[in-house]
Short mmCIF file of C-alpha atoms in Angstrom, two decimals:
data_model
loop_
_atom_site.label_atom_id
_atom_site.label_comp_id
_atom_site.label_asym_id
_atom_site.label_seq_id
_atom_site.Cartn_x
_atom_site.Cartn_y
_atom_site.Cartn_z
CA UNK A 1 17.15 70.32 165.12
CA UNK A 2 17.46 67.72 162.31
CA UNK A 3 14.16 68.93 160.71
CA UNK A 4 15.38 72.60 160.89
CA UNK A 5 18.53 71.72 159.00
CA UNK A 6 16.55 69.88 156.42
CA UNK A 7 14.11 72.79 155.87
CA UNK A 8 17.08 75.26 155.67
CA UNK A 9 18.80 73.01 153.15
CA UNK A 10 15.65 72.76 151.00
CA UNK A 11 15.14 76.55 151.17
CA UNK A 12 18.84 77.06 150.23
CA UNK A 13 18.43 74.68 147.22
CA UNK A 14 15.26 76.44 146.13
CA UNK A 15 16.97 79.87 146.25
CA UNK A 16 19.97 78.54 144.46
CA UNK A 17 17.71 77.01 141.71
CA UNK A 18 15.83 80.20 141.26
CA UNK A 19 19.14 82.22 140.99
CA UNK A 20 20.65 79.73 138.48
CA UNK A 21 17.35 79.67 136.48
CA UNK A 22 17.35 83.50 136.27
CA UNK A 23 20.93 83.52 135.07
CA UNK A 24 20.28 80.74 132.54
CA UNK A 25 17.25 82.56 131.12
CA UNK A 26 19.24 85.51 129.86
CA UNK A 27 19.49 85.76 126.16
CA UNK A 28 22.91 85.07 124.85
CA UNK A 29 24.50 87.63 122.54
CA UNK A 30 25.11 84.80 120.01
CA UNK A 31 21.53 83.61 120.07
CA UNK A 32 20.15 84.81 116.70
CA UNK A 33 17.34 83.33 114.72
CA UNK A 34 18.44 82.26 111.23
CA UNK A 35 15.71 82.19 108.60
CA UNK A 36 16.04 80.59 105.20
CA UNK A 37 14.30 78.03 103.04
CA UNK A 38 15.66 75.66 100.47
CA UNK A 39 17.72 77.40 97.89
CA UNK A 40 18.49 76.48 94.26
CA UNK A 41 21.59 78.73 94.43
CA UNK A 42 23.26 77.81 97.66
CA UNK A 43 23.42 74.75 99.99
CA UNK A 44 22.03 75.16 103.47
CA UNK A 45 25.64 75.01 104.81
CA UNK A 46 26.74 77.87 102.57
CA UNK A 47 23.90 80.05 103.74
CA UNK A 48 24.53 79.17 107.38
CA UNK A 49 28.29 80.00 107.09
CA UNK A 50 27.47 83.32 105.31
CA UNK A 51 25.01 84.09 108.20
CA UNK A 52 27.73 83.18 110.68
CA UNK A 53 30.08 85.72 109.02
CA UNK A 54 27.44 88.43 109.44
CA UNK A 55 26.78 87.45 113.04
CA UNK A 56 30.59 87.55 113.85
CA UNK A 57 30.94 90.89 112.24
CA UNK A 58 27.97 92.23 114.05
CA UNK A 59 29.04 91.02 117.45
CA UNK A 60 32.55 92.47 116.92
CA UNK A 61 31.77 95.80 115.26
CA UNK A 62 28.19 96.86 116.07
CA UNK A 63 28.40 97.41 119.80
CA UNK A 64 25.32 98.84 121.40
CA UNK A 65 23.05 96.81 119.13
CA UNK A 66 21.22 93.57 119.63
CA UNK A 67 20.93 91.31 116.57
CA UNK A 68 17.71 89.23 116.62
CA UNK A 69 17.43 87.73 113.13
CA UNK A 70 19.35 86.94 109.92
CA UNK A 71 17.36 86.20 106.81
CA UNK A 72 18.17 84.71 103.33
CA UNK A 73 15.59 85.57 100.63
CA UNK A 74 15.91 83.35 97.58
CA UNK A 75 13.88 85.63 95.35
CA UNK A 76 16.22 88.60 95.90
CA UNK A 77 19.29 86.57 95.49
CA UNK A 78 17.93 85.08 92.25
CA UNK A 79 17.15 88.63 90.87
CA UNK A 80 20.32 90.40 91.85
CA UNK A 81 23.02 87.91 92.88
CA UNK A 82 24.81 87.90 89.56
CA UNK A 83 24.88 91.78 89.43
CA UNK A 84 26.43 91.95 92.96
CA UNK A 85 28.97 89.22 92.01
CA UNK A 86 29.93 91.33 88.93
CA UNK A 87 30.08 94.53 90.91
CA UNK A 88 32.61 92.96 93.36
CA UNK A 89 34.47 90.95 90.75
CA UNK A 90 33.49 87.65 92.26
CA UNK A 91 31.91 84.41 91.06
CA UNK A 92 29.21 84.42 93.71
CA UNK A 93 27.47 86.97 95.90
CA UNK A 94 24.72 86.76 98.42
CA UNK A 95 22.45 89.23 100.19
CA UNK A 96 21.31 88.66 103.71
CA UNK A 97 18.98 90.78 105.73
CA UNK A 98 19.16 91.41 109.46
CA UNK A 99 16.79 92.65 112.18
CA UNK A 100 18.32 94.33 115.23
CA UNK A 101 17.70 96.88 117.95
CA UNK A 102 19.93 99.84 118.82
CA UNK A 103 20.02 99.86 122.61
CA UNK A 104 22.72 102.25 123.66
CA UNK A 105 22.56 105.96 123.97
CA UNK A 106 25.59 106.51 121.77
CA UNK A 107 24.62 103.86 119.19
CA UNK A 108 27.61 102.81 117.30
CA UNK A 109 30.66 105.00 116.40
CA UNK A 110 31.11 103.28 113.01
CA UNK A 111 27.38 103.66 112.21
CA UNK A 112 26.50 107.01 113.57
CA UNK A 113 23.31 107.05 111.46
CA UNK A 114 21.74 104.37 113.76
CA UNK A 115 19.12 105.79 116.04
CA UNK A 116 19.10 104.78 119.72
CA UNK A 117 15.90 102.74 120.66
CA UNK A 118 15.04 101.90 117.00
CA UNK A 119 14.58 98.50 115.40
CA UNK A 120 16.02 98.09 111.98
CA UNK A 121 14.28 95.58 109.73
CA UNK A 122 16.03 93.96 106.79
CA UNK A 123 19.26 95.83 107.19
CA UNK A 124 21.16 94.42 104.23
CA UNK A 125 24.58 92.73 103.93
CA UNK A 126 26.12 91.90 100.58
CA UNK A 127 28.78 89.16 100.69
CA UNK A 128 30.97 87.45 98.15
CA UNK A 129 32.55 83.97 98.40
CA UNK A 130 36.32 83.57 97.91
CA UNK A 131 37.96 80.54 96.31
CA UNK A 132 38.30 78.94 99.76
CA UNK A 133 34.49 79.18 100.47
CA UNK A 134 34.86 82.05 102.91
CA UNK A 135 32.26 84.77 102.90
CA UNK A 136 33.50 88.41 102.65
CA UNK A 137 31.27 91.34 103.61
CA UNK A 138 31.32 94.26 101.16
CA UNK A 139 28.27 96.27 101.99
CA UNK A 140 26.11 96.76 105.05
CA UNK A 141 23.05 99.01 105.39
CA UNK A 142 20.16 99.84 103.23
CA UNK A 143 21.14 99.57 99.53
#
């Protein structure tokens, strides 16, 4: 009888471990790859905070989509950053690119042009920085 309980307990622990492992392996909605190298324009912290602003906006307003990557490209920002800042009457502006999948039948009500089942590469986000260091999103899409 003691051996039977021990075997049942081990089997129960094994099943619980498998179930917990399966739950833990699900990808979190906030798990997004951030890609950037050293910048002569922005600190790593500034880029990271700007990326967080895009991720937060995406999670709140782009339902039915799965964000997989946010990218900062120094070359693009060197070439066009001042123009964007001027366009939005700001001291600083940054462009970030995102990669995401549209995974719902309806897509997104605010972005009706997004096609279900499609992956969008380098979907652009133009942000400006206010006097408190907060990043404000002005443009999203392909510019």
